[in-house]
Short mmCIF file of C-alpha atoms in Angstrom, two decimals:
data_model
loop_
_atom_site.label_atom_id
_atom_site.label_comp_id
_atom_site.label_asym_id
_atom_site.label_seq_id
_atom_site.Cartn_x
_atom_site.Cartn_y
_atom_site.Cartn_z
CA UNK A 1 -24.14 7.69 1.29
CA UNK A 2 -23.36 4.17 2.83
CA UNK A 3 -19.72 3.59 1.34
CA UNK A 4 -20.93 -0.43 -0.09
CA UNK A 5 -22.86 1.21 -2.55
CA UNK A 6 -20.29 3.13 -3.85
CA UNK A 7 -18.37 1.29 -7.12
CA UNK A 8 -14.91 0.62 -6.53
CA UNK A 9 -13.81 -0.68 -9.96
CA UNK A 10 -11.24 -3.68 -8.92
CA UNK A 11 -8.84 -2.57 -11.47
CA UNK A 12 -6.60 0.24 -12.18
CA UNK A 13 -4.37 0.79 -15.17
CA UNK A 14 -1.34 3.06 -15.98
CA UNK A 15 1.44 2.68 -18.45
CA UNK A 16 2.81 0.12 -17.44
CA UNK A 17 1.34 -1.25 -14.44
CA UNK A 18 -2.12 -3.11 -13.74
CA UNK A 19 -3.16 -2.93 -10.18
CA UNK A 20 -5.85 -5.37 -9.61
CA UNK A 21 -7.53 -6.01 -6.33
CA UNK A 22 -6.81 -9.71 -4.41
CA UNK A 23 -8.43 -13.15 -5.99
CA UNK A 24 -8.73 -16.50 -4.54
CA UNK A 25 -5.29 -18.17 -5.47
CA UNK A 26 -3.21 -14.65 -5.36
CA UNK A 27 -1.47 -16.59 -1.85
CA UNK A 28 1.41 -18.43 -3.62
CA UNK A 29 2.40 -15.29 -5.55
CA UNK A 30 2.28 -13.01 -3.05
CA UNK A 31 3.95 -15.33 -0.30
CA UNK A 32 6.48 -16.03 -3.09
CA UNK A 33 7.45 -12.25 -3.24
CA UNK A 34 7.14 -11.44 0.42
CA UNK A 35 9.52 -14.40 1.23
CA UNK A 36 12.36 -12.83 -1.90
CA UNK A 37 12.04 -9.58 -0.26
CA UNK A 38 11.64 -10.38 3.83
CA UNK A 39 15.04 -9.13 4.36
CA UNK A 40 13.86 -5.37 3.57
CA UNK A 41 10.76 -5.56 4.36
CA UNK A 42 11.50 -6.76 8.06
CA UNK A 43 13.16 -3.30 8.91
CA UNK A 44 10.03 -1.45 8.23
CA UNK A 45 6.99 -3.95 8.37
CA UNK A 46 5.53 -5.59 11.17
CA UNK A 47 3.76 -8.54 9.17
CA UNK A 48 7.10 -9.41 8.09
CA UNK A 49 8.91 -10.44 11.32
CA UNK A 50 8.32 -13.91 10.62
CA UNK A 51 8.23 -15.41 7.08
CA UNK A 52 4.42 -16.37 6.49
CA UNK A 53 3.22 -19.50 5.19
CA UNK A 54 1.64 -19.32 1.93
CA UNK A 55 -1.64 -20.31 3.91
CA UNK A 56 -1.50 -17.29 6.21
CA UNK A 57 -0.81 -15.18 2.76
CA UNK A 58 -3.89 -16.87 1.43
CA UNK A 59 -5.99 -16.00 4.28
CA UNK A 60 -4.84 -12.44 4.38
CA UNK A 61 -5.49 -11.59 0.73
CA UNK A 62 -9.21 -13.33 1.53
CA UNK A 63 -9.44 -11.01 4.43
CA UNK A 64 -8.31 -8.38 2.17
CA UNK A 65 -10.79 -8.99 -0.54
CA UNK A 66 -13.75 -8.76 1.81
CA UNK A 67 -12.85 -5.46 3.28
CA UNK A 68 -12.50 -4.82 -0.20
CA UNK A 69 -15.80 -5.75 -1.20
CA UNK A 70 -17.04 -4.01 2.35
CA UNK A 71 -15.26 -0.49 1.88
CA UNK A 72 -13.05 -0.81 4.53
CA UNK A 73 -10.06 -1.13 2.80
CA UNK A 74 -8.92 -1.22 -0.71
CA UNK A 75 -5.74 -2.85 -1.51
CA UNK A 76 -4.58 -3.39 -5.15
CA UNK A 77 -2.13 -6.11 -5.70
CA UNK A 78 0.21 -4.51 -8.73
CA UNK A 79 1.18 -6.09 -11.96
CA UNK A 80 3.50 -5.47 -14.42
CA UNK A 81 1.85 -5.63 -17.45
CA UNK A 82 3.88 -6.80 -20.13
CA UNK A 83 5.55 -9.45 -18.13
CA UNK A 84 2.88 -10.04 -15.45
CA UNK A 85 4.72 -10.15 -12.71
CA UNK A 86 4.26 -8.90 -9.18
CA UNK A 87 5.93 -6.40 -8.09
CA UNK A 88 3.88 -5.84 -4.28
CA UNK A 89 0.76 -3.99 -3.15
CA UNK A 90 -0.98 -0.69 -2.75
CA UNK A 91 -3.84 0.09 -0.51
CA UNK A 92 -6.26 2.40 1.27
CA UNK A 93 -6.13 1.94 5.17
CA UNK A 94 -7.86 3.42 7.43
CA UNK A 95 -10.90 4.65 5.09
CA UNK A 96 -12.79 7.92 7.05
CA UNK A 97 -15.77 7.82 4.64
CA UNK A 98 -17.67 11.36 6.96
CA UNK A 99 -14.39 13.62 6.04
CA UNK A 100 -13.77 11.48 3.45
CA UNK A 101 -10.20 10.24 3.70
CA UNK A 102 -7.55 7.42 3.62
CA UNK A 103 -4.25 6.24 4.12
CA UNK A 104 -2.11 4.75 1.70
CA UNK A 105 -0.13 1.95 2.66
CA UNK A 106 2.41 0.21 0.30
CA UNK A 107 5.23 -2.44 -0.22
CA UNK A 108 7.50 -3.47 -2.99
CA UNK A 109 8.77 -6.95 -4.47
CA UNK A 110 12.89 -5.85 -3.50
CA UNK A 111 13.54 -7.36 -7.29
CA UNK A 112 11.45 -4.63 -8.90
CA UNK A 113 13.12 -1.65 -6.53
CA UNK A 114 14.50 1.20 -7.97
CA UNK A 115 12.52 1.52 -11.38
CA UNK A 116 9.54 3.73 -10.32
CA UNK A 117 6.56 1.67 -10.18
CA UNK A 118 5.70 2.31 -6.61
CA UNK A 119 5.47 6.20 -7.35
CA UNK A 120 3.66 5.55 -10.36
CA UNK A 121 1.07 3.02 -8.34
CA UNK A 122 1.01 5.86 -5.67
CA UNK A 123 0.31 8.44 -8.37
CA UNK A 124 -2.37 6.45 -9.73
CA UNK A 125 -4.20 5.49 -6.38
CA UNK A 126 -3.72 9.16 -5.53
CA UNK A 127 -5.82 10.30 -8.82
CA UNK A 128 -8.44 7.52 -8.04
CA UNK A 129 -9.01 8.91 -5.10
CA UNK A 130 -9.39 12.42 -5.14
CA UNK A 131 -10.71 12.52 -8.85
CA UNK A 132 -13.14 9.57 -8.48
CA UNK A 133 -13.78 8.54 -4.43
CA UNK A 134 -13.74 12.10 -4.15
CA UNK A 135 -11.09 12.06 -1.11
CA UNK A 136 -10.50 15.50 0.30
CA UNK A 137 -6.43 13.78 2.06
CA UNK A 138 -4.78 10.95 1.55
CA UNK A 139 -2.13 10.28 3.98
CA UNK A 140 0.98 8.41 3.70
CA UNK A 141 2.65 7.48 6.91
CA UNK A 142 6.38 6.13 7.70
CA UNK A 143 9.00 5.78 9.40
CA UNK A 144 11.37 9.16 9.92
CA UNK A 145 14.05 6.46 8.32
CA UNK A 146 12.68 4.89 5.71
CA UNK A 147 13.74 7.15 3.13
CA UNK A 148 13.15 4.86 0.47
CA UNK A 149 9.36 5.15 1.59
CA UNK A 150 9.67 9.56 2.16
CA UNK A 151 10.84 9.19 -1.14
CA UNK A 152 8.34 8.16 -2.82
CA UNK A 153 5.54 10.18 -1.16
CA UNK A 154 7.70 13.15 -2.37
CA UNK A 155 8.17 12.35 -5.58
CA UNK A 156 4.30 11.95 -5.91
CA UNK A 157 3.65 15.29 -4.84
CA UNK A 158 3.21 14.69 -1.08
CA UNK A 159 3.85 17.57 1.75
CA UNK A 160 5.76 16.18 4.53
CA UNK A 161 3.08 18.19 7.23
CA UNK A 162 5.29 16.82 10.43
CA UNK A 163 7.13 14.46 12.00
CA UNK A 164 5.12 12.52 15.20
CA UNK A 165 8.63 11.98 17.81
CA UNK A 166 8.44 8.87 19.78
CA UNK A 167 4.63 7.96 17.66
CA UNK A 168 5.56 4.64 17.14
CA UNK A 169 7.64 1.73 17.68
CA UNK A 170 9.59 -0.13 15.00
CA UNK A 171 8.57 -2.87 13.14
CA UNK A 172 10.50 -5.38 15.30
CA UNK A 173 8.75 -3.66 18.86
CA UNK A 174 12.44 -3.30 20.39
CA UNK A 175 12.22 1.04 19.86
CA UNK A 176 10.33 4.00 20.03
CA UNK A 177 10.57 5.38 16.46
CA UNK A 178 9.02 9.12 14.67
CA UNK A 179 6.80 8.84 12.16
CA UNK A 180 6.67 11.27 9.05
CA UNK A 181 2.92 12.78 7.90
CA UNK A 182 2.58 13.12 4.44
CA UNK A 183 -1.09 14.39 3.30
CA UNK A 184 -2.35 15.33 -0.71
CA UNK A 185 -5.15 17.60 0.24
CA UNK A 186 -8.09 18.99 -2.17
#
């Protein structure tokens, strides 16, 4: 089956989260909560060397939305739902529709830390995709120290299958880093 044709609902719900795929406009939140958080998200990401201009966020979440729309990615933006704020994004990367499978990639507003919702976003993508894309692994990938991010995939029910020495380099290019393999398998 040719993956466009295939309904990707652009909403997702749990308790208390809405995750909601990118919309024209999304730039000025998103840049707003990448710039509050650059500080963590500079050890571990390599988008966030350089603070972005709310332009380049714009452009990014349009880029976004059209892989979207395409099948080549799927990234929620996620929402807290009683006070509708942002608290960062989930996605799909790297989409293998033959196997099927994905990766799911993942960062967090630093002000909304600590309280769960990125394991409950994770859990929820995680259903969607094996219960509904019909994904057969989802991967998460990260850095050996980024436990913040190992973490997580644990706590959603993730087996660490291996650590990948010298796989990578770290977000800032200056060193050869590990990377963990975490895979939810039907």
């Amino acid at each position: 089956m040719n993956p466009i044709l295939i309904d990707v609902p652009s909403k997702l719900e749990t308790e208390r989260l809405l995750l909601r795929a990118p919309e024209s406009g999304d730039g000025v939140e998103v840049n707003s909560a990448i710039r509050y958080s650059i500080e963590e998200l500079r050890e571990w990401l390599v988008f966030a060397q350089t603070v972005p201009e709310v332009q380049e966020t714009e452009a990014n979440l349009r880029e976004a939305r059209a892989k979207f729309i395409n099948r080549e990615s799927l990234r929620y933006l996620i929402f807290d739902k009683e006070i509708k704020a942002l608290i960062g994004t989930i996605s799909f990367e790297n989409i293998n529709w033959k196997i099927p499978k994905a990766e799911i990639g993942y960062w967090i507003n630093t002000h909304f830390a600590g309280k769960g919702y990125m394991t409950e976003a994770v859990d929820q993508l995680t259903a969607f995709g094996l219960e509904y894309l019909g994904f057969k692994r989802i991967e998460i990938l990260c850095d050996s120290e980024n436990q913040k991010s190992r973490q997580v995939a644990e706590r959603a029910g993730y087996d660490l299958e291996g650590i990948l020495k010298n796989d990578d380099r770290s977000a800032d290019g200056d060193e050869l880093r590990d990377t963990c393999v975490y895979a939810r398998t039907l």
